[in-house]
Short mmCIF file of C-alpha atoms (C1' of nucleotides) in Angstrom, two decimals:
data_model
loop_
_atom_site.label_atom_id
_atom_site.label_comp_id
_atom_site.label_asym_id
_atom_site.label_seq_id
_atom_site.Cartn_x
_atom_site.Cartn_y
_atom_site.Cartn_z
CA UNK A 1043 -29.29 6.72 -5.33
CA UNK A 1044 -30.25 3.12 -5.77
CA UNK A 1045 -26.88 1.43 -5.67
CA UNK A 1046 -26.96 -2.05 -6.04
CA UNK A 1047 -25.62 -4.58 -3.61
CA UNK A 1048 -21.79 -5.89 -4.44
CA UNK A 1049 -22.81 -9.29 -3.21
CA UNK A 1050 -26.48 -10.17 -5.04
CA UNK A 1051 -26.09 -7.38 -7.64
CA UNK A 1052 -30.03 -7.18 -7.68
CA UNK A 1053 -31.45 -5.60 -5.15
CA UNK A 1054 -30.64 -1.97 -3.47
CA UNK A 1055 -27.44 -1.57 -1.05
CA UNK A 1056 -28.37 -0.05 2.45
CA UNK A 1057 -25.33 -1.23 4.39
CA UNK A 1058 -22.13 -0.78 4.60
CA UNK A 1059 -19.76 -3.80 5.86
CA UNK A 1060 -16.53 -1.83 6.57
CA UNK A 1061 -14.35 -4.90 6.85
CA UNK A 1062 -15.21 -6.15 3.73
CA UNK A 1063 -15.75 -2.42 2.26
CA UNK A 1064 -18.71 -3.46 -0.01
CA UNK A 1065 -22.29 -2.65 0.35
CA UNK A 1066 -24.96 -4.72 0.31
CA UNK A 1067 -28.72 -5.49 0.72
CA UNK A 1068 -29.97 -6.57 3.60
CA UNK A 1069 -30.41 -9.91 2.46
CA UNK A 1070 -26.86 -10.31 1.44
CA UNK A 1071 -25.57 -8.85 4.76
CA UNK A 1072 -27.64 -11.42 6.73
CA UNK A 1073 -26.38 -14.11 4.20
CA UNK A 1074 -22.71 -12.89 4.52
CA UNK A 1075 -22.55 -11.75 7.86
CA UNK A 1076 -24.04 -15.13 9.08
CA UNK A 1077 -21.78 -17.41 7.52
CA UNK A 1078 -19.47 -17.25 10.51
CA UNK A 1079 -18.16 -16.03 13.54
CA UNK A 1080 -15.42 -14.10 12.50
CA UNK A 1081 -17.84 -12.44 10.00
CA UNK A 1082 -20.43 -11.99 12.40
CA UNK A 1083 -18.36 -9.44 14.00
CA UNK A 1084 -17.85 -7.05 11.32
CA UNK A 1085 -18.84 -3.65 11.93
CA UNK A 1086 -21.85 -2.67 9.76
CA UNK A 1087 -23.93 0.76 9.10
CA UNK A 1088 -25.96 2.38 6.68
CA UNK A 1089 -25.18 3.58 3.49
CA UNK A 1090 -24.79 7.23 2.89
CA UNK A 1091 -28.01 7.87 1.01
CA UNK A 1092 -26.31 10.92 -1.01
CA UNK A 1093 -22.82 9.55 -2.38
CA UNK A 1094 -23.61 5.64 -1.82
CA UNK A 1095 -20.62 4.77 -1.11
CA UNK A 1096 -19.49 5.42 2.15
CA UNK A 1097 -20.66 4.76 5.33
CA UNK A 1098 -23.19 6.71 6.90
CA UNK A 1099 -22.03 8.27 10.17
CA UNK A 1100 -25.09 10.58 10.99
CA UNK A 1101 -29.31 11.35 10.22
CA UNK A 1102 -30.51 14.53 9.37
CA UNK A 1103 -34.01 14.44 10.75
CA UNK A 1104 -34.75 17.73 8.85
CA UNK A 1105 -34.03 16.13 5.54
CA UNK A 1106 -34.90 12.84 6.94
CA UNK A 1107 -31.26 11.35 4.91
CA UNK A 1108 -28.12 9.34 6.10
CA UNK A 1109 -25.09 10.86 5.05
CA UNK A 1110 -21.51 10.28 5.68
CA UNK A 1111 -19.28 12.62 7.11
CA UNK A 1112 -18.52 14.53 4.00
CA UNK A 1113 -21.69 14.50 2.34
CA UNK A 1114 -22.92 15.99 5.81
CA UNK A 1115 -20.27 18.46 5.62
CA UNK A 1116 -21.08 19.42 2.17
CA UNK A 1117 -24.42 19.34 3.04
CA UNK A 1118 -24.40 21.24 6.25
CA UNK A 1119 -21.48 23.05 6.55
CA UNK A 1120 -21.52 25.39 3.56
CA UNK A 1121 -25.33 26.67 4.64
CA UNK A 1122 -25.87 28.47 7.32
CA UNK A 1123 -29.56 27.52 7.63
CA UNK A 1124 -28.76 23.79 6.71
CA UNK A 1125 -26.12 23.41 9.15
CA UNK A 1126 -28.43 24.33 12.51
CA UNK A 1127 -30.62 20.63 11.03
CA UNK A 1128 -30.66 17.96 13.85
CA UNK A 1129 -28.71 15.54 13.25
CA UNK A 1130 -29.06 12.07 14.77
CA UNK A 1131 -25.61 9.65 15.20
CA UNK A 1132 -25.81 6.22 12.93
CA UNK A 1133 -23.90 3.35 14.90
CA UNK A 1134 -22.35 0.51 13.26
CA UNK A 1135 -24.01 -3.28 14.78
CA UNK A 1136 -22.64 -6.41 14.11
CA UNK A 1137 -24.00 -9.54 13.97
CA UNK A 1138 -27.05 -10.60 12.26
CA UNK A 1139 -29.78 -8.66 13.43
CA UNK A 1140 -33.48 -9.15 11.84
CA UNK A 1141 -35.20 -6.69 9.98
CA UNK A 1142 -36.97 -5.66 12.78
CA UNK A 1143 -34.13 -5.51 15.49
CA UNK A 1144 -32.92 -3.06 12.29
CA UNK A 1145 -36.47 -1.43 12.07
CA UNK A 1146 -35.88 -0.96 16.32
CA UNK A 1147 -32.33 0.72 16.18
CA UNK A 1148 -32.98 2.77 12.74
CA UNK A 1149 -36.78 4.04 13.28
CA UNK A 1150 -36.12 6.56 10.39
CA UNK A 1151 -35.67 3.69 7.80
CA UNK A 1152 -38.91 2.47 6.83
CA UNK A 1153 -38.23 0.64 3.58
CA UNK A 1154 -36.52 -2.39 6.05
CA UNK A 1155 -38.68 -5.43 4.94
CA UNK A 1156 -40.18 -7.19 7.97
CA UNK A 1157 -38.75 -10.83 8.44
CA UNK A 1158 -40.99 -12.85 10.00
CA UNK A 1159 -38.27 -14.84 12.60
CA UNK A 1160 -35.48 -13.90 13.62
CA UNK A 1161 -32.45 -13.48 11.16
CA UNK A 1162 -30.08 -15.12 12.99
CA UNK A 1163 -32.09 -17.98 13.81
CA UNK A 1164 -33.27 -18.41 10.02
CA UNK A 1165 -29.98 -18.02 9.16
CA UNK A 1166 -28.29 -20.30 11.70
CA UNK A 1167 -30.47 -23.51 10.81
CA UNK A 1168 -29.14 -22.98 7.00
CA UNK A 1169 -26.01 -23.20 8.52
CA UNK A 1170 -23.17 -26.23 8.50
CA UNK A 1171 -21.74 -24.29 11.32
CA UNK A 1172 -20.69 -27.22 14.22
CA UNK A 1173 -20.87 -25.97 17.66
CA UNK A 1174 -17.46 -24.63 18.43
CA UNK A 1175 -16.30 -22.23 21.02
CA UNK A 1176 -16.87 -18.93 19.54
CA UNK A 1177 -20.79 -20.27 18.31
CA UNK A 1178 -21.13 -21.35 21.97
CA UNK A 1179 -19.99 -17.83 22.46
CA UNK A 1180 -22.69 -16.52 20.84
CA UNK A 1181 -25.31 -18.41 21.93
CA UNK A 1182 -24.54 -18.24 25.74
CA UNK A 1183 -24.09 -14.21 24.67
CA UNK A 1184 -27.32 -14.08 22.73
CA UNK A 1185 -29.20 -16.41 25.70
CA UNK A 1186 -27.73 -14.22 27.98
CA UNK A 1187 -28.62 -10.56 27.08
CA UNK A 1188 -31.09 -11.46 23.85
CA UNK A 1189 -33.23 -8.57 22.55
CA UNK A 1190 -32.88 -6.28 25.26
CA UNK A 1191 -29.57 -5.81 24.11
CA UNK A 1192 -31.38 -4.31 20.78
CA UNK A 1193 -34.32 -2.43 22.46
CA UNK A 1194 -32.31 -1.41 26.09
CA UNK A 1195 -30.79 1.61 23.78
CA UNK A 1196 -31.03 3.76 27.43
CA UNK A 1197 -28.93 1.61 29.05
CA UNK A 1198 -25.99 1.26 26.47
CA UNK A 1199 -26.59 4.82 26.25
CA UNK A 1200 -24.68 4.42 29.92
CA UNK A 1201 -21.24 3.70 29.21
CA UNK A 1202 -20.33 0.19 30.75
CA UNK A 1203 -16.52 -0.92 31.17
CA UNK A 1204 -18.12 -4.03 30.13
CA UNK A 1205 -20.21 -2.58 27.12
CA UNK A 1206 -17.69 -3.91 24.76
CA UNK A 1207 -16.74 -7.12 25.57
CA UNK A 1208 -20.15 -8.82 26.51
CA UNK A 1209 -22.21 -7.62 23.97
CA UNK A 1210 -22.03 -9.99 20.64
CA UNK A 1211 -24.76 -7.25 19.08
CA UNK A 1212 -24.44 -3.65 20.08
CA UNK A 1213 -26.31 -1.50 18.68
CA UNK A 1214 -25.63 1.38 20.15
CA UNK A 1215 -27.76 4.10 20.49
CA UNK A 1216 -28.76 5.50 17.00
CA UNK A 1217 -30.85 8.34 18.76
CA UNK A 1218 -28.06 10.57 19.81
CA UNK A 1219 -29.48 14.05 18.91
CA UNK A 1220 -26.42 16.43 17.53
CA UNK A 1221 -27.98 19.73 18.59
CA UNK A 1222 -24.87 21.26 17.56
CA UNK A 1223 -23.85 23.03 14.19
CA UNK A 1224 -21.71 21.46 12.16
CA UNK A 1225 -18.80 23.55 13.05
CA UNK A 1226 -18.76 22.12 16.48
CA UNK A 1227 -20.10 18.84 16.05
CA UNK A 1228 -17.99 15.62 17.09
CA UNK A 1229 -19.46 13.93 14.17
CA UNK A 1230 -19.61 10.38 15.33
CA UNK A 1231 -17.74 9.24 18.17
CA UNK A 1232 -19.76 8.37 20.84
CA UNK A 1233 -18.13 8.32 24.85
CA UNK A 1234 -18.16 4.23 24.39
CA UNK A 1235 -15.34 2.89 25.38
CA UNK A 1236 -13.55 -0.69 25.86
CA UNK A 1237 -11.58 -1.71 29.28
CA UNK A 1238 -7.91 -1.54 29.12
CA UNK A 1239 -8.90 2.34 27.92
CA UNK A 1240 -9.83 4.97 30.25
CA UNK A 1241 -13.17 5.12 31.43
CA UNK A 1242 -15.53 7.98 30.34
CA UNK A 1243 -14.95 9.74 33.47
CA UNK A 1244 -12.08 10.83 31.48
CA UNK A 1245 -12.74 11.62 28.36
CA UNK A 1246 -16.02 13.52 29.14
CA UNK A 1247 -14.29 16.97 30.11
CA UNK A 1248 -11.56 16.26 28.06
CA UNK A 1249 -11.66 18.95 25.13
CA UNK A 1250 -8.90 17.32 23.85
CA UNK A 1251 -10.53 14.01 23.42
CA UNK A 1252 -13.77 15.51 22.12
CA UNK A 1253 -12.09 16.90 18.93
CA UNK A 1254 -9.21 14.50 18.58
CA UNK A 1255 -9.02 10.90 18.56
CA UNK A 1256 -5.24 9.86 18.45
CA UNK A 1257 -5.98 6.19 17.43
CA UNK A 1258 -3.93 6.68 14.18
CA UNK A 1259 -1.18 8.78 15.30
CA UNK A 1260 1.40 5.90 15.20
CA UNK A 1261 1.12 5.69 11.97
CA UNK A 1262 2.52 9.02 10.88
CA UNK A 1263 5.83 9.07 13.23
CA UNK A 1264 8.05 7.81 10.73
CA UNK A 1265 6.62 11.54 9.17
CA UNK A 1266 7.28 13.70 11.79
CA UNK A 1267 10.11 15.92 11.00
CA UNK A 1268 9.23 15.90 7.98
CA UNK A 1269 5.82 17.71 9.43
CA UNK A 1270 7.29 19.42 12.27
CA UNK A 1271 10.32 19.88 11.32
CA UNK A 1272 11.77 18.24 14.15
CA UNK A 1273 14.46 15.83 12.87
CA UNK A 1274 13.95 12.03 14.20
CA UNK A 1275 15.59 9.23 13.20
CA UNK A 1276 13.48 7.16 14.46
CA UNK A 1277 10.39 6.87 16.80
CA UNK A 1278 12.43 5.19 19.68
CA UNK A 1279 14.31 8.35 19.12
CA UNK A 1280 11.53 10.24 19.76
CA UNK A 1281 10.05 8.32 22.67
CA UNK A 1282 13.01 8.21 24.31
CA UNK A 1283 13.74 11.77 24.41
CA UNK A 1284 10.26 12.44 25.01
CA UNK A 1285 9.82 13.82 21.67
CA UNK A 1286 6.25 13.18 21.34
CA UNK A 1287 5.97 15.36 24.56
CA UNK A 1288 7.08 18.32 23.11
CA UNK A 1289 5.80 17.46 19.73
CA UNK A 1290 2.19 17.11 20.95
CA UNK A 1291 2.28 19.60 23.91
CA UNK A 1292 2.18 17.53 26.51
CA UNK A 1293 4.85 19.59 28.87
CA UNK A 1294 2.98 22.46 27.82
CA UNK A 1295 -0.36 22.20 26.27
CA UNK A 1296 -1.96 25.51 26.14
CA UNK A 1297 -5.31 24.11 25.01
CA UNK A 1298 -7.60 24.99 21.76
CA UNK A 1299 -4.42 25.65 19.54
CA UNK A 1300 -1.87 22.94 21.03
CA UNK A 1301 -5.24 20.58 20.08
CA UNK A 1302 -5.49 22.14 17.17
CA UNK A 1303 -2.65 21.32 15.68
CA UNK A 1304 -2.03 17.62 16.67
CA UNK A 1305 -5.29 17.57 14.87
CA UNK A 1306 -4.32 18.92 11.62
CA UNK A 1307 -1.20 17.15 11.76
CA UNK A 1308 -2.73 13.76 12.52
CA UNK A 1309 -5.66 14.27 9.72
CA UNK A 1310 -3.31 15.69 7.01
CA UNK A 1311 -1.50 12.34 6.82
CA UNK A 1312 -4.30 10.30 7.47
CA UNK A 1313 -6.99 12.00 5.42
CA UNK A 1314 -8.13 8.70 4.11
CA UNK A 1315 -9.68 7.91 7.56
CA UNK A 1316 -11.74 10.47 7.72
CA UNK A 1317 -14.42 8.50 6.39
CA UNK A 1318 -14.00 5.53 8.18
CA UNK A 1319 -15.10 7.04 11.22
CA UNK A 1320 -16.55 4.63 13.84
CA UNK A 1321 -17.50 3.94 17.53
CA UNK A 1322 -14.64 2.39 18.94
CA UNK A 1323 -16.42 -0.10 20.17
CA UNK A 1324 -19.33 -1.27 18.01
CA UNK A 1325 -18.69 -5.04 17.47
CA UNK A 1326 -18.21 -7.56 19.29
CA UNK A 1327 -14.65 -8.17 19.66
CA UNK A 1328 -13.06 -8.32 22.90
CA UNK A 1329 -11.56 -5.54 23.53
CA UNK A 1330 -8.36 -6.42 23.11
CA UNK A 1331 -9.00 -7.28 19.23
CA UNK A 1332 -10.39 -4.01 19.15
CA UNK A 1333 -7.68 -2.16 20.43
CA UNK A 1334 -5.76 -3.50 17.99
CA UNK A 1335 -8.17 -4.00 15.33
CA UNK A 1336 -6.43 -2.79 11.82
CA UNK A 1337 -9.82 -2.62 9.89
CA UNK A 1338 -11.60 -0.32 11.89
CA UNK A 1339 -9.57 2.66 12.09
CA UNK A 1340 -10.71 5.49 14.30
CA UNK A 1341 -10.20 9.43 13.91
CA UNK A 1342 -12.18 11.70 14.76
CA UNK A 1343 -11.74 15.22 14.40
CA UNK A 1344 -14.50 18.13 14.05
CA UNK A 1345 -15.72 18.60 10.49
CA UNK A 1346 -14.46 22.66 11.17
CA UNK A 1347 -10.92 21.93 11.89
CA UNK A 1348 -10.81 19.23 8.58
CA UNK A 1349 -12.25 21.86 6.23
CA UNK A 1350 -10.55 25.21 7.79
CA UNK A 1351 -7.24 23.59 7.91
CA UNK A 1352 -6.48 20.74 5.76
CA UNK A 1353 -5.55 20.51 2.37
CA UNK A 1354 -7.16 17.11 0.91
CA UNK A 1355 -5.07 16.64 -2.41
CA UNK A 1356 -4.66 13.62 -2.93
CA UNK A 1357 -7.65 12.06 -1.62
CA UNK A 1358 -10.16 11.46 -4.55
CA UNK A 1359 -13.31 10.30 -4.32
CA UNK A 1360 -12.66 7.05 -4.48
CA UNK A 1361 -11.21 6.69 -1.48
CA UNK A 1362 -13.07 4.13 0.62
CA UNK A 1363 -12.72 2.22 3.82
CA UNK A 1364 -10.94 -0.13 1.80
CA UNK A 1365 -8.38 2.20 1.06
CA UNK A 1366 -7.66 2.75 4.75
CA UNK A 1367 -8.35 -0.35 5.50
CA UNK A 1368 -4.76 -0.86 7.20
CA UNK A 1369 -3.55 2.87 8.24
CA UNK A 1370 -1.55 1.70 10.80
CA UNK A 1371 -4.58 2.45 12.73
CA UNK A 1372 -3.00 1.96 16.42
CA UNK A 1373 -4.78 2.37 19.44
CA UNK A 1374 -1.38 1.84 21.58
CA UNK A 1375 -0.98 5.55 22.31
CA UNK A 1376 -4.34 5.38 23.82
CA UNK A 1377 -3.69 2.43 25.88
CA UNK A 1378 -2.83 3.78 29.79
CA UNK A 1379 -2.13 7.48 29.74
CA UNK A 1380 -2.46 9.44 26.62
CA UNK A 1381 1.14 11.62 26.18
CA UNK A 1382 -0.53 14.59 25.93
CA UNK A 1383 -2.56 14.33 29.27
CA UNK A 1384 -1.85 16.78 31.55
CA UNK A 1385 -0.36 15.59 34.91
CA UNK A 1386 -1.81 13.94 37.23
CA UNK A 1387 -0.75 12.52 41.17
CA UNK A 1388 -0.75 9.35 39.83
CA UNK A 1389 2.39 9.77 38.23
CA UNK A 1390 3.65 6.09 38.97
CA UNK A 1391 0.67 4.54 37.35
CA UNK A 1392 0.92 6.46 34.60
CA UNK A 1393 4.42 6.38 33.89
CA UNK A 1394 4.12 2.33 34.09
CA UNK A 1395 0.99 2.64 32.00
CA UNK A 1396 3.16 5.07 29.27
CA UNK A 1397 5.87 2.43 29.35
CA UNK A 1398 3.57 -0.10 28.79
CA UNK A 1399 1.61 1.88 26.09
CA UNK A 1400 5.00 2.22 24.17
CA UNK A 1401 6.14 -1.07 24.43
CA UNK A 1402 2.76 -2.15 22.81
CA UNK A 1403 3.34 0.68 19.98
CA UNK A 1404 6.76 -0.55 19.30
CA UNK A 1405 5.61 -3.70 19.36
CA UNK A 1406 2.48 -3.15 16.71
CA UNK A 1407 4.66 -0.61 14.81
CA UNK A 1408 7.01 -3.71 14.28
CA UNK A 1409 4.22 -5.95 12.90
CA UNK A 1410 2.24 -3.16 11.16
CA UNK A 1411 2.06 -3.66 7.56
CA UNK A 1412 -0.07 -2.41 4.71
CA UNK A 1413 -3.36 -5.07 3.99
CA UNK A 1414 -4.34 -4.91 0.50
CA UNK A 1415 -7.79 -3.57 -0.24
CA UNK A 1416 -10.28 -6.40 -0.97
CA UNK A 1417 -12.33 -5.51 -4.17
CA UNK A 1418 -14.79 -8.11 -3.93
CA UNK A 1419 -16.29 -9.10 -0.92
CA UNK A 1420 -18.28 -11.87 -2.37
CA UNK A 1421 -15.40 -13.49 -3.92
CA UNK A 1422 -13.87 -12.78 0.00
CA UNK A 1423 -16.94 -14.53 1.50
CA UNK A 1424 -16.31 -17.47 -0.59
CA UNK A 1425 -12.85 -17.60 0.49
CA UNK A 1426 -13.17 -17.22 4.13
CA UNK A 1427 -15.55 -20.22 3.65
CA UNK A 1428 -13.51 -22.68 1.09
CA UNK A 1429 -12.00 -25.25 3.12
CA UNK A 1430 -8.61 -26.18 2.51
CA UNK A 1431 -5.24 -28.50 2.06
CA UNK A 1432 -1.96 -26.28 3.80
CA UNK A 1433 -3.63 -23.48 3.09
CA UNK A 1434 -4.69 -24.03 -0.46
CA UNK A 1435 -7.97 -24.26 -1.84
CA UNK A 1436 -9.37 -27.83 -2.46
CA UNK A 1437 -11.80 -29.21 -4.99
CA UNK A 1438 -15.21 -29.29 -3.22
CA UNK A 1439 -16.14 -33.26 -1.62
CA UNK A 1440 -11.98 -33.33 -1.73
CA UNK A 1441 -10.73 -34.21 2.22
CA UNK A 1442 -9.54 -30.95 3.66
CA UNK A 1443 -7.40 -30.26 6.81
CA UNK A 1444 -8.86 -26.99 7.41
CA UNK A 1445 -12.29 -25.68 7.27
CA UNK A 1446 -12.59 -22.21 8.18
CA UNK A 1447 -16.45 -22.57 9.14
CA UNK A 1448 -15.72 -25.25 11.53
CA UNK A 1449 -12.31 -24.40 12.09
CA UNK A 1450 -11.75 -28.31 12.33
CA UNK A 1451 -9.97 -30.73 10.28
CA UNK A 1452 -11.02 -33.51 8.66
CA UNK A 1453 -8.10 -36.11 8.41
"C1'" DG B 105 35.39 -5.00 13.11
"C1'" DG B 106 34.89 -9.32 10.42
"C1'" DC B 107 33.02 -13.82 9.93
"C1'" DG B 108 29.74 -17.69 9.95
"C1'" DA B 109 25.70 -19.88 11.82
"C1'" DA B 110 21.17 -19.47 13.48
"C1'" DA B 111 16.98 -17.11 13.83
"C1'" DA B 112 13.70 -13.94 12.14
"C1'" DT B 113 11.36 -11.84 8.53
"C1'" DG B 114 9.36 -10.94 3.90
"C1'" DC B 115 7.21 -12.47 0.01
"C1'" DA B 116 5.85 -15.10 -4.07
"C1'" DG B 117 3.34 -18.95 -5.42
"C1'" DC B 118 0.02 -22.54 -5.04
"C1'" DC B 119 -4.70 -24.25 -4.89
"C1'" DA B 120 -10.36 -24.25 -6.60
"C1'" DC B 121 -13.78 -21.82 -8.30
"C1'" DA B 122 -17.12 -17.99 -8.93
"C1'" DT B 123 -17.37 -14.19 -11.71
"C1'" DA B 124 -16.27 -10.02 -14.56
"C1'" DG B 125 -15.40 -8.93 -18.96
"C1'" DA B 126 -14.07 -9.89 -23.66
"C1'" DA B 127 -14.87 -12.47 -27.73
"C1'" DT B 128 -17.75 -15.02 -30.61
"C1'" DT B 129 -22.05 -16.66 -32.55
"C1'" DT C 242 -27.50 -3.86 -33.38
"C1'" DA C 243 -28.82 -6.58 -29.54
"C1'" DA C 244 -28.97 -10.81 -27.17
"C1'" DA C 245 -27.09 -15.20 -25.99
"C1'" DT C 246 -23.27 -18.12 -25.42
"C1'" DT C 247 -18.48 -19.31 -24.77
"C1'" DC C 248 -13.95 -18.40 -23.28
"C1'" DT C 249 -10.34 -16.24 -20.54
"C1'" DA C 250 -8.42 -13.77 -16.78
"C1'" DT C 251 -8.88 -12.40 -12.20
"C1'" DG C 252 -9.18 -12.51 -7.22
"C1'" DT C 253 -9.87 -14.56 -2.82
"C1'" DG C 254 -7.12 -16.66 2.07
"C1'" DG C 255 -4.05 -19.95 4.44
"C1'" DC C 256 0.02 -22.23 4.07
"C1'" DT C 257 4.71 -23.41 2.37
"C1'" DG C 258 9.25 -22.75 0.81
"C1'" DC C 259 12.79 -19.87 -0.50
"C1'" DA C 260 15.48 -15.60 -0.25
"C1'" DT C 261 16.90 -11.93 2.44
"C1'" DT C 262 17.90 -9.60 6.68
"C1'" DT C 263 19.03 -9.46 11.45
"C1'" DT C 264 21.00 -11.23 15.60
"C1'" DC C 265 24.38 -13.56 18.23
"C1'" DG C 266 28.69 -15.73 19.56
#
DNA sequence: GGCGAAAATGCAGCCACATAGAATT
DNA sequence: TAAATTCTATGTGGCTGCATTTTCG
């Protein structure tokens, strides 16, 4: 309890910046998060208030605590009493919101300091910032939708096909009551989706979809024989002779068990995600970045299945976001028809939509590589800020070609 | 199939400077 | 022993150049 920030080291972390992987006050997030508009998108949320170091994914209104998703499990899953607590959903929000756009979304914190104006405008007049097409961006965005984008939390609670691309600041709502015991709880993912994926409509009745998210299946294919014995070469292999049908049930999916074990399989080789849980869409990225965004990686899985049937050796408690940061995390699978969907009479569009969906996987698996963690985000802030020469750092007043603020050039 | 050229890909190194941590006073 | 000061090593991102691998004729 009573972490300190990685950016100021003074005052108290309550955030957690997943991109960066560091938490911070919310003076420092402001500061860091405002310096540009690449930053500006990162994908914030509170701080678990038990471990302090991962990012909180849900509010227990009985204990009145944020907790990630395994302090809530350890929390709630163990007791029977504990695990029937209400639990409310804690979204991620990008941008710069003040303390009292915070105050709005996170009622249950009451330790946010007020601010008297509005963060982003504070922060904005501090700023060297020239007016280039992605600040235009924001202010046309921010003119456009301003704080009813904050306060409207009913009608983001409404799943938009445009929810993701238009809004520079969604919060999302952070009122989502989990009535549901731990055991059957889809922890965090709300139905918020970005266009090019399918609409809610589908996903709603979709059992599947409630307890598996397949975002970072790609990842694990070079694995699969090795899990399911079924022996691959390669993943064009497997695609081509519709391997991943059989492997995931998609010619015959039975249900509960079929889902089951796609699950396991999926979280046993990427455990390490299981923290970074997230809603798909909570910055705002178009949703094309998003759909392909390697620092947000996306699984979500009921807290039940992870605990009844995965072994997590190996995963220490270290692990962070960071760690993950780069999983592979693909959304292409998700991208037009999932395999594993059932058919439907719309077997041309989805077969074009399949094709497509594995041309973009072959295409991401090609340029996938590992990022390295970043271990300090302040010395990351600096350097996403430090103009430069052909790409190397320049003395400060020196002439630069490249300023990443301004993303001009001075000569 | 073998060969060479061209294209594609991977990766180390460079830069300035704030800062963590060790060493010294 | 603790505090203050000094010194050294480290890490950060974009770009370049070189080495290696792949593709093509």
């Amino acid at each position: 309890m009573g972490y300190i920030c990685d950016f100021c080291g003074d005052q108290r972390s309550m955030v957690y910046c997943r991109s960066d992987a560091a938490c911070l006050c919310l003076s420092c997030d402001r500061n860091v998060h405002s310096a540009n508009a690449l930053s500006r998108r990162h994908s914030r949320t509170l701080l678990c208030e038990r471990c302090n170091s991962q990012p909180a994914s849900v509010r227990c209104t009985e204990e009145k605590v944020s907790l990630c998703q395994n302090c809530d499990w350890m929390g709630h899953g163990n007791s029977t009493s504990a695990s029937s607590h209400k639990r409310q959903t804690i979204n991620c929000y990008s941008g710069c919101p003040s303390a009292s756009e915070l105050s709005s979304i996170w009622s249950f914190v009451l330790d946010i300091p007020s601010a008297g104006e509005s963060a982003c405008e504070q922060e904005m007049g501090l700023m060297s910032i020239s007016e280039n097409s992605a600040e235009k961006a924001w202010a046309s965005s921010e003119n456009a939708s301003g704080s009813a984008r904050v306060n409207d939390m009913a009608s983001i609670d409404k799943p938009s096909p445009w929810a993701c691309s238009s809004s520079v600041l969604e919060l999302n709502s952070a009122a989502q009551v989990l009535d549901q015991p731990v055991g059957s709880a889809n922890v965090a993912l709300p139905k918020s989706f970005c266009p090019g994926t399918k609409g809610p409509g589908l996903y709603e009745d979709d059992d599947l979809y409630q307890d598996l998210n397949m975002d970072e299946m790609d990842l694990n294919l070079e694995n699969y024989d090795e899990l399911f014995g079924v022996t691959l070469n390669n993943s064009e292999e497997l695609f081509e002779n519709g391997g991943i049908d059989s492997l995931f049930g998609t010619k015959n999916m039975s249900g509960a068990d079929s889902n089951c074990q796609g699950a396991v399989a999926v979280e046993g080789l990427s455990v390490g995600v299981v923290n970074a849980m997230q809603p798909a869409c909570s910055n705002g990225a178009s949703a094309d970045s998003i759909m392909s965004n390697k620092t947000e990686p996306i699984l979500c899985f009921t807290a039940k299945q992870a605990h009844s049937n995965l072994s997590f050796s190996g995963v220490t408690g270290e692990s962070s976001a960071g760690d993950h940061q780069d999983c592979g995390a693909s959304s292409m699978l998700l991208m037009g028809e999932p395999p594993w969907c059932p058919p439907c009479q719309e077997n041309s569009i989805q077969s074009t939509n399949r094709n497509d969906a594995v041309m973009r996987y072959m295409e991401k698996k090609k340029t996938r590589k590992f990022e390295k963690r970043v271990r300090y985000a302040s010395r990351k802030a600096r350097a996403d800020v430090r103009k430069r020469v052909k790409g190397r750092f320049i003395k400060a007043g020196d002439a630069y070609d490249y300023d990443p603020l301004n993303q001009t050039r001075s000569c």
